[in-house]
Amino acid sequence: MTRTCGFDPASVEFARGHFIGGQVVEDATDHLSVARPSDLIPYADLPIGTADTVDRAVTAARQALSSSGWATQSPRERVRAMRRWADLVESHQEELGRLEALGSTRPISQVIASDVAGVAEAIRFFSEWADKLGGDVAATRSNDLGMIVSEPYGVVGAITPWNFPLSMASWKAAPALAAGNAIVLKPSELTPFSTVRLAQLAVQAGIPPGIFNVVQGTGAVTGDAITRHPGIAKISFTGSTRTGTAIMTAAAESGIKPVILELGGKSPQVVFADADLERAADCIAGSLLANAGQACVAGSRLIVERSAEAALVGLLQRKLSNIVPGHTWNASTDYAPIVSEIQARRIDRILQQSRDQGAEFVMGGQRIEGYGGAWYQPTLLTNVTAATAAVREEIFGPVLTIQAFDTEEEAYALADHPEYGLAAGVYTRDLGRAMRAMRAIQAGTVWINRYTRTMDFILPTGGYKRSGIGKDLGRQAVEQNLRHKTVLIDIGADQAAR
Ligand code: NDP
């Protein structure tokens, strides 16, 4: 196992521009100041890419596709280049890890053990699909040959969020590249720099310059320009349902391009009294503490059988007290800051509103002071209903609401959220009940007696309802980067009989 060391944030060096055609480009456009989430101290200026910058990136991507043979060479060449890229990610794990920890909410120990390791593995996983999805031969009458031929889109666009910047960039870029596309990707303006390093390593690995471009900037300007660019054939986005709606509208207005949306969640954790409560508490606390709840799949609504409620809440209180907040560059830190003051105020607002609606705080509810940035105490709320703000709204903070049930039917009714359906956890030793719950709950992922992803990237992730359209990860993520051409050939069987 790698031993992680803390580091001096002032020692981290990185490129501050866009990455277009294999070069770091420093535009003379508007800039905005970027702050470290750990202490909110500004540490770099970020160029805000305009529609012209996006156009340059699309032109570079098109030129790279036509001159490099990325889409037309043997797919095994793509596999080889992507494997070298994964190896380079691993050999640069300290550098990438420091950059990610400096600029995001991810503590350095977790970035090294989980995020960077996962990025390398995701790239390898996706590389292996490059020569596996060529299409199908269809059953037709014998004097015809019907084929469904898979082809890349060309240039695809992606917009990623701030909660896991490197992981999200790899989940978007690697399937797009494996399928033979070029990509123009905009990271969140809050966490922009590590993605450029990832793209630089792709070029170093032999992926042609211009195949992976990064355009920096804000969602409203740069993100919108990517979505609307006529040369971008498809968009993949991860973020809020509100922004997903804006992206879908812009994509429709600017040329009916497909959109893949991985959006918000309000995921239930349903615990039956027969479950291993100690294990359930570990999973539920782990989900709440991971990135301090700033994860789309955070299991933020506990729905527990009444006879187990007191015991489970007692266990959770103990496990949730065991946190080490601190700057993300300290090796001992295991509890993430909230990404920005705006996000922290959003948590303040939802908690205040919930308090006004009658919610009671079993623990937490306050910020943790003393580090410069915004940390939030792990918070348990009871006496809530479906109408309470903390039950209804995605919080993106370490807040768990508690609702008790008496019957299985009631459990599933409480688990059902009117808007979201991203993920769910079910805890029981009864296999039949676990399967009934799996069928009853409307969610893109159901975890049973566990609550995390593994590095089995063959398992896709994505939402039901307003939690999204399409999937990240899995074979599906590559298929979504391919379009399908139907071919029907008259093979002249009649002529053979003549
Ligand atoms: P957003 O959904 O607004 O941001 C996610 C990404 O979309 C960022 O790169 C952002 O750019 C970009 N973006 C914003 N507006 C547009 C637009 N009109 N067109 C194209 N791209 C756009 O999330 P926020 O950062 O504002 O967070 C708000 C809430 O969203 C959180 O509290 C949380 O509930 C949810 N969220 C969900 C995530 C998930 O994984 N499902 C991830 C992040 C947030 P920029 O940051 O540069 O403005």
XYZ file of C-alpha atoms and ligand atoms in Angstrom:
546
model
C 0.000 0.000 0.000
C 1.222 3.507 -0.862
C 2.204 5.643 2.122
C 0.897 9.156 1.641
C 2.740 12.220 2.836
C 1.321 15.640 3.436
C 2.684 18.472 1.307
C 3.150 22.225 1.198
C 0.357 23.652 -1.007
C 2.643 26.479 -2.172
C 5.003 23.907 -3.735
C 2.497 22.596 -6.292
C 3.102 23.694 -9.891
C 0.513 23.471 -12.648
C -0.617 24.941 -15.974
C -3.204 27.699 -15.711
C -4.577 27.798 -19.247
C -6.751 25.803 -21.603
C -5.290 22.713 -23.287
C -5.978 22.870 -27.016
C -4.281 20.871 -29.762
C -1.780 19.501 -27.258
C -0.654 22.961 -26.053
C -1.417 24.972 -22.943
C -3.093 28.133 -24.243
C -3.286 31.257 -22.119
C -6.051 33.409 -23.556
C -6.105 37.153 -23.107
C -9.797 36.916 -22.184
C -11.464 37.555 -18.835
C -10.128 35.673 -15.857
C -11.586 34.624 -12.559
C -9.821 33.913 -9.309
C -9.828 30.301 -8.055
C -9.628 29.539 -4.311
C -8.409 26.442 -2.440
C -11.483 24.808 -0.823
C -9.466 24.004 2.326
C -8.851 27.632 3.329
C -10.620 29.637 0.602
C -7.342 31.404 -0.249
C -7.150 32.363 -3.944
C -4.233 30.569 -5.577
C -4.556 31.057 -9.350
C -6.408 32.892 -12.086
C -8.462 30.966 -14.585
C -9.138 32.115 -18.161
C -12.812 32.138 -19.088
C -13.041 30.431 -22.466
C -15.318 32.218 -24.939
C -17.254 30.846 -27.894
C -14.078 31.554 -29.934
C -11.943 29.477 -27.563
C -14.404 26.597 -27.829
C -14.334 26.957 -31.607
C -10.520 26.723 -31.610
C -10.738 23.551 -29.531
C -13.302 22.009 -31.880
C -11.152 22.917 -34.903
C -8.099 21.346 -33.228
C -10.141 18.225 -32.464
C -11.363 17.940 -36.062
C -7.862 18.401 -37.454
C -6.522 15.786 -35.069
C -9.211 13.318 -36.136
C -8.513 13.839 -39.834
C -4.698 13.856 -39.620
C -3.888 11.350 -36.857
C -5.991 8.345 -37.793
C -7.237 8.080 -34.181
C -10.644 6.851 -35.369
C -9.527 4.996 -38.482
C -6.397 3.099 -37.389
C -6.573 -0.363 -35.875
C -8.480 -0.038 -32.579
C -5.606 -1.977 -30.944
C -3.492 1.175 -31.450
C -5.995 3.086 -29.311
C -5.871 0.343 -26.692
C -2.070 0.570 -26.544
C -2.004 4.370 -26.279
C -4.673 4.403 -23.566
C -2.838 1.740 -21.563
C 0.317 3.858 -21.690
C -1.819 6.782 -20.496
C -3.073 4.725 -17.525
C 0.519 3.736 -16.691
C 1.570 7.402 -16.777
C -1.298 8.342 -14.459
C 0.014 5.764 -12.008
C 3.625 6.853 -12.287
C 2.510 10.491 -11.695
C 0.202 9.632 -8.807
C 1.977 11.918 -6.324
C 1.967 14.898 -8.681
C -1.633 14.384 -9.817
C -2.703 13.655 -6.257
C -1.189 16.857 -4.900
C -2.770 18.949 -7.610
C -6.166 17.347 -6.976
C -5.884 17.708 -3.203
C -4.751 21.331 -3.498
C -7.629 22.400 -5.692
C -10.550 20.225 -4.568
C -12.200 18.858 -1.435
C -10.419 15.507 -1.666
C -7.939 14.762 1.168
C -4.540 13.692 -0.173
C -4.638 10.217 1.416
C -7.962 9.461 -0.300
C -6.899 10.976 -3.626
C -3.864 8.708 -3.801
C -5.527 5.527 -2.507
C -8.784 5.916 -4.352
C -9.162 8.704 -6.924
C -5.893 8.473 -8.895
C -5.827 4.677 -8.671
C -9.427 4.649 -9.939
C -8.618 6.991 -12.833
C -5.839 4.675 -14.076
C -8.101 1.642 -13.767
C -11.029 3.393 -15.503
C -8.795 4.327 -18.446
C -7.630 0.698 -18.703
C -11.194 -0.582 -18.414
C -12.425 1.680 -21.220
C -9.405 1.070 -23.464
C -10.395 -2.595 -23.623
C -13.677 -1.748 -25.414
C -11.929 -0.104 -28.375
C -12.158 -3.265 -30.538
C -15.205 -4.931 -28.967
C -18.195 -2.931 -30.247
C -17.993 -2.881 -34.056
C -21.680 -3.576 -34.631
C -23.947 -6.490 -35.586
C -24.974 -8.569 -38.543
C -28.769 -8.678 -38.712
C -31.008 -11.639 -39.558
C -32.405 -10.834 -43.003
C -33.574 -12.872 -46.008
C -30.585 -14.664 -47.495
C -30.168 -12.615 -50.658
C -29.577 -9.523 -48.523
C -26.926 -8.838 -45.890
C -27.986 -6.455 -43.125
C -25.412 -4.829 -40.876
C -25.485 -2.329 -38.046
C -22.132 -0.554 -38.139
C -20.898 1.339 -35.042
C -19.118 4.631 -35.704
C -17.750 7.335 -33.433
C -19.547 10.700 -33.377
C -16.424 12.736 -34.159
C -16.030 15.548 -31.632
C -17.952 15.125 -28.381
C -18.323 17.592 -25.502
C -18.240 17.021 -21.745
C -18.877 19.205 -18.707
C -17.739 17.911 -15.335
C -18.477 18.916 -11.716
C -16.236 19.840 -8.801
C -16.771 16.944 -6.424
C -14.371 14.377 -7.976
C -12.622 16.340 -10.755
C -10.090 13.754 -11.976
C -12.440 10.794 -11.697
C -15.225 12.602 -13.532
C -12.843 13.706 -16.319
C -11.664 10.106 -16.799
C -15.242 8.755 -16.784
C -16.118 11.154 -19.636
C -12.895 11.193 -21.658
C -11.850 7.532 -21.591
C -15.026 5.991 -23.120
C -15.197 8.794 -25.702
C -11.587 8.208 -26.762
C -11.848 4.411 -26.725
C -14.765 4.702 -29.160
C -12.595 6.780 -31.522
C -13.894 10.275 -30.744
C -12.048 13.474 -29.859
C -13.285 15.407 -26.828
C -13.643 19.023 -25.692
C -14.097 19.001 -21.913
C -14.829 21.817 -19.476
C -14.054 21.128 -15.815
C -15.873 23.039 -13.070
C -14.541 26.555 -12.565
C -14.056 25.623 -8.879
C -11.664 22.729 -9.584
C -10.155 23.297 -13.020
C -6.437 22.481 -13.040
C -5.970 18.741 -12.502
C -7.917 17.924 -15.681
C -5.306 19.729 -17.814
C -2.560 17.576 -16.311
C -4.590 14.460 -17.107
C -4.901 15.624 -20.733
C -1.168 16.417 -20.922
C -0.387 12.868 -19.800
C -2.664 11.554 -22.553
C -0.533 13.357 -25.155
C 2.670 12.152 -23.478
C 1.300 8.611 -23.789
C 0.936 8.976 -27.557
C -2.714 9.990 -27.842
C -2.530 12.514 -30.700
C -2.540 16.206 -29.710
C -6.052 17.629 -30.230
C -7.866 14.414 -29.337
C -8.301 15.485 -25.676
C -8.875 19.242 -25.286
C -9.727 21.135 -22.113
C -11.425 24.534 -22.248
C -11.539 26.389 -18.948
C -14.271 28.764 -17.870
C -17.679 29.228 -16.341
C -20.777 27.178 -16.980
C -22.822 30.106 -18.208
C -20.254 31.198 -20.830
C -17.947 28.292 -21.693
C -20.251 25.394 -20.810
C -23.054 26.953 -22.815
C -20.718 27.527 -25.802
C -19.683 23.842 -25.756
C -23.292 22.703 -25.572
C -24.340 24.892 -28.505
C -21.317 24.440 -30.792
C -22.511 22.930 -34.100
C -19.275 20.929 -34.445
C -19.879 19.073 -31.174
C -22.078 16.086 -31.905
C -22.987 14.914 -28.402
C -22.807 16.209 -24.811
C -22.127 14.389 -21.579
C -22.723 16.276 -18.319
C -22.536 15.560 -14.604
C -23.963 18.088 -12.155
C -27.217 19.484 -10.849
C -30.645 18.701 -12.271
C -31.181 22.442 -12.782
C -28.083 22.761 -15.000
C -28.891 19.450 -16.710
C -32.231 20.942 -17.727
C -30.476 24.044 -19.146
C -28.052 21.839 -21.082
C -30.829 19.703 -22.535
C -32.671 22.840 -23.646
C -29.537 24.362 -25.213
C -28.715 21.087 -26.992
C -32.232 20.951 -28.431
C -32.167 24.600 -29.499
C -28.803 24.256 -31.216
C -29.231 21.142 -33.309
C -30.867 18.186 -31.541
C -27.717 16.573 -30.215
C -27.843 13.647 -27.783
C -27.225 14.437 -24.118
C -26.097 12.087 -21.385
C -26.948 13.527 -17.976
C -25.754 12.278 -14.579
C -27.693 14.528 -12.215
C -28.760 14.981 -8.615
C -29.925 12.452 -6.070
C -31.652 12.094 -2.716
C -30.893 8.450 -2.197
C -32.619 6.351 0.501
C -30.923 3.833 2.792
C -33.594 1.327 3.838
C -32.677 -0.686 6.945
C -34.812 -3.623 8.110
C -34.594 -4.772 11.737
C -33.113 -8.160 10.765
C -30.041 -6.493 9.163
C -26.511 -6.619 10.558
C -26.898 -3.174 12.148
C -23.194 -2.707 12.852
C -22.409 -3.266 9.169
C -25.339 -1.093 8.053
C -24.097 1.724 10.292
C -20.590 1.423 8.819
C -21.969 1.691 5.277
C -24.370 4.551 6.036
C -21.770 6.554 7.980
C -19.184 5.854 5.263
C -21.517 7.205 2.593
C -22.279 10.350 4.604
C -18.637 11.062 5.440
C -17.291 10.365 1.930
C -16.359 13.786 0.542
C -18.570 15.181 3.381
C -21.706 14.142 1.507
C -20.685 15.973 -1.683
C -21.443 13.022 -3.933
C -24.404 12.530 -6.256
C -25.038 9.044 -4.840
C -24.749 10.090 -1.150
C -27.249 8.013 0.828
C -28.845 10.978 2.563
C -32.218 9.601 3.712
C -32.279 6.858 6.367
C -35.506 4.845 6.358
C -35.337 2.410 9.259
C -37.697 -0.190 10.737
C -39.007 1.349 13.959
C -37.824 -1.480 16.228
C -34.196 -0.947 15.078
C -34.221 2.856 15.018
C -32.754 3.584 18.449
C -29.972 1.004 18.133
C -28.984 2.123 14.629
C -29.036 5.831 15.457
C -26.814 5.132 18.508
C -24.296 3.300 16.305
C -24.368 6.093 13.726
C -23.737 8.783 16.348
C -20.624 6.920 17.472
C -19.284 6.314 13.959
C -20.035 9.832 12.727
C -18.102 11.365 15.641
C -14.921 9.735 14.430
C -13.706 12.314 11.902
C -10.424 14.109 11.258
C -11.155 17.446 9.530
C -8.191 19.441 8.259
C -6.556 20.844 5.186
C -6.643 18.465 2.256
C -2.826 18.595 2.010
C -2.353 17.081 5.500
C -1.755 13.335 5.406
C -3.965 12.692 8.465
C -7.058 14.539 7.154
C -9.946 12.209 6.356
C -12.908 14.601 6.372
C -13.435 16.946 3.412
C -14.222 20.655 3.470
C -17.307 21.997 1.712
C -16.143 23.164 -1.711
C -17.082 26.850 -1.397
C -18.794 29.384 0.834
C -21.741 29.372 -1.603
C -22.215 25.619 -1.100
C -21.825 25.979 2.691
C -24.517 28.666 2.730
C -26.764 26.348 0.753
C -26.383 23.746 3.534
C -27.039 26.475 6.168
C -30.222 27.470 4.335
C -31.635 23.965 3.957
C -30.911 23.145 7.623
C -32.472 26.397 8.852
C -35.549 25.790 6.709
C -35.803 22.205 8.040
C -35.481 23.460 11.640
C -38.290 25.946 10.978
C -40.391 23.059 9.648
C -39.962 21.165 12.941
C -36.900 18.975 12.291
C -34.911 18.017 15.408
C -31.124 17.677 15.411
C -29.888 14.396 16.923
C -26.320 15.574 16.302
C -24.440 18.214 14.295
C -26.057 21.122 12.503
C -23.111 23.510 12.856
C -20.003 24.375 10.933
C -16.597 23.288 12.235
C -14.462 26.404 12.644
C -10.715 26.848 12.704
C -9.324 25.849 9.311
C -10.209 28.805 7.073
C -12.549 26.854 4.806
C -16.051 25.601 5.549
C -16.425 22.224 7.270
C -19.779 20.886 8.372
C -20.423 18.633 11.345
C -21.993 15.281 10.408
C -25.664 15.985 11.025
C -28.593 13.680 11.881
C -32.136 15.039 11.611
C -35.279 13.438 12.930
C -38.952 14.455 13.128
C -39.006 15.060 9.376
C -41.596 14.388 6.670
C -41.517 14.176 2.878
C -42.151 17.930 2.853
C -39.127 18.860 5.008
C -36.483 20.727 2.969
C -33.702 18.319 4.045
C -35.747 15.321 2.825
C -36.837 16.968 -0.399
C -33.733 18.815 -1.640
C -30.314 17.534 -2.622
C -28.013 19.060 0.025
C -24.510 17.983 -1.011
C -23.364 18.014 2.598
C -23.034 15.530 5.496
C -26.708 15.539 6.445
C -28.810 12.407 7.036
C -32.549 12.552 7.670
C -34.199 9.744 9.666
C -37.686 8.350 9.035
C -39.097 5.201 10.688
C -41.462 2.622 9.150
C -43.577 -0.267 10.447
C -44.345 -2.235 7.270
C -42.418 -3.131 4.140
C -44.966 -1.266 2.034
C -44.459 1.868 4.095
C -40.665 1.543 3.683
C -40.931 1.547 -0.113
C -43.382 4.456 -0.105
C -40.949 6.509 2.011
C -38.000 5.476 -0.173
C -39.738 6.783 -3.286
C -38.689 10.391 -3.953
C -40.943 12.444 -6.241
C -37.998 13.828 -8.215
C -34.849 11.756 -7.824
C -33.950 8.106 -8.435
C -30.177 7.829 -8.536
C -29.208 5.164 -5.973
C -30.479 3.306 -2.908
C -29.180 1.065 -0.130
C -31.102 -1.890 1.325
C -29.999 -3.727 4.458
C -31.592 -7.075 5.380
C -30.610 -10.723 5.849
C -33.813 -11.856 4.093
C -32.977 -12.536 0.426
C -36.603 -12.427 -0.698
C -37.114 -9.058 0.954
C -33.873 -7.719 -0.561
C -35.121 -8.700 -4.025
C -38.593 -7.223 -3.387
C -36.918 -3.977 -2.319
C -34.696 -4.014 -5.396
C -37.798 -4.306 -7.583
C -39.850 -1.739 -5.651
C -37.282 1.057 -5.461
C -37.084 3.377 -8.466
C -33.340 3.998 -8.747
C -30.534 3.479 -11.261
C -28.418 1.615 -8.689
C -29.526 -0.499 -5.711
C -26.809 -1.581 -3.295
C -27.714 -4.445 -0.963
C -25.893 -4.734 2.371
C -23.276 -2.267 1.100
C -23.171 1.349 -0.055
C -20.278 2.180 -2.350
C -19.018 1.571 -5.816
C -16.094 -0.752 -6.322
C -13.516 -0.612 -9.096
C -15.734 -2.980 -11.091
C -16.198 -0.370 -13.769
C -18.259 -2.816 -15.798
C -21.158 -1.747 -13.537
C -22.738 1.396 -14.985
C -24.004 4.318 -12.934
C -26.862 6.662 -13.766
C -30.287 7.735 -12.677
C -33.995 7.147 -13.019
C -36.475 10.036 -13.043
C -34.859 13.504 -12.895
C -31.547 11.999 -11.753
C -30.521 11.696 -15.365
C -30.436 10.046 -18.753
C -27.922 7.408 -19.834
C -24.998 5.966 -17.934
C -21.459 6.682 -16.916
C -19.159 3.647 -16.669
C -19.952 0.165 -17.957
C -20.203 -0.991 -21.540
C -23.071 1.488 -21.880
C -20.732 4.479 -21.516
C -18.781 3.351 -24.589
C -21.937 2.501 -26.559
C -23.236 6.012 -25.885
C -20.129 7.342 -27.630
C -20.957 5.393 -30.778
C -23.725 5.955 -33.312
C -25.101 3.233 -35.485
C -25.404 3.069 -39.255
C -27.737 0.533 -40.837
C -26.443 -1.111 -44.000
C -28.494 -3.398 -46.270
C -26.699 -5.056 -49.172
C -28.216 -6.958 -52.045
C -25.687 -9.782 -52.347
C -27.126 -11.058 -55.608
C -28.269 -14.524 -54.473
C -30.665 -14.503 -57.445
C -27.723 -14.128 -59.855
C -25.974 -17.244 -58.430
C -29.029 -19.332 -59.434
C -28.825 -18.080 -63.040
P -23.771 22.773 -11.516
O -24.613 21.664 -11.989
O -24.251 24.155 -11.787
O -22.279 22.646 -12.139
C -21.747 21.482 -12.708
C -20.995 21.837 -13.993
O -21.874 22.430 -14.942
C -19.874 22.835 -13.791
O -18.793 22.531 -14.658
C -20.542 24.126 -14.183
O -19.612 25.098 -14.518
C -21.358 23.684 -15.374
N -22.458 24.569 -15.756
C -23.186 25.411 -14.978
N -24.121 26.053 -15.713
C -23.992 25.613 -17.003
C -24.671 25.894 -18.244
N -25.698 26.745 -18.313
N -24.272 25.251 -19.369
C -23.256 24.363 -19.321
N -22.557 24.078 -18.193
C -22.936 24.670 -17.032
O -23.513 22.571 -9.971
P -23.041 23.614 -8.863
O -21.571 23.581 -8.828
O -23.700 24.937 -9.063
O -23.648 22.939 -7.546
C -25.031 23.118 -7.219
C -25.643 21.823 -6.769
O -25.579 20.889 -7.843
C -24.933 21.104 -5.622
O -25.314 21.608 -4.381
C -25.403 19.706 -5.829
O -26.681 19.558 -5.272
C -25.508 19.567 -7.330
N -24.333 18.895 -7.920
C -24.477 17.593 -8.306
C -23.391 16.911 -8.794
C -23.501 15.479 -9.203
O -22.496 14.763 -9.166
N -24.649 15.006 -9.650
C -22.063 17.520 -8.890
C -22.034 18.911 -8.518
C -23.137 19.549 -8.037
P -19.047 26.130 -13.424
O -18.786 25.392 -12.170
O -17.816 26.552 -14.107
O -20.109 27.174 -13.327
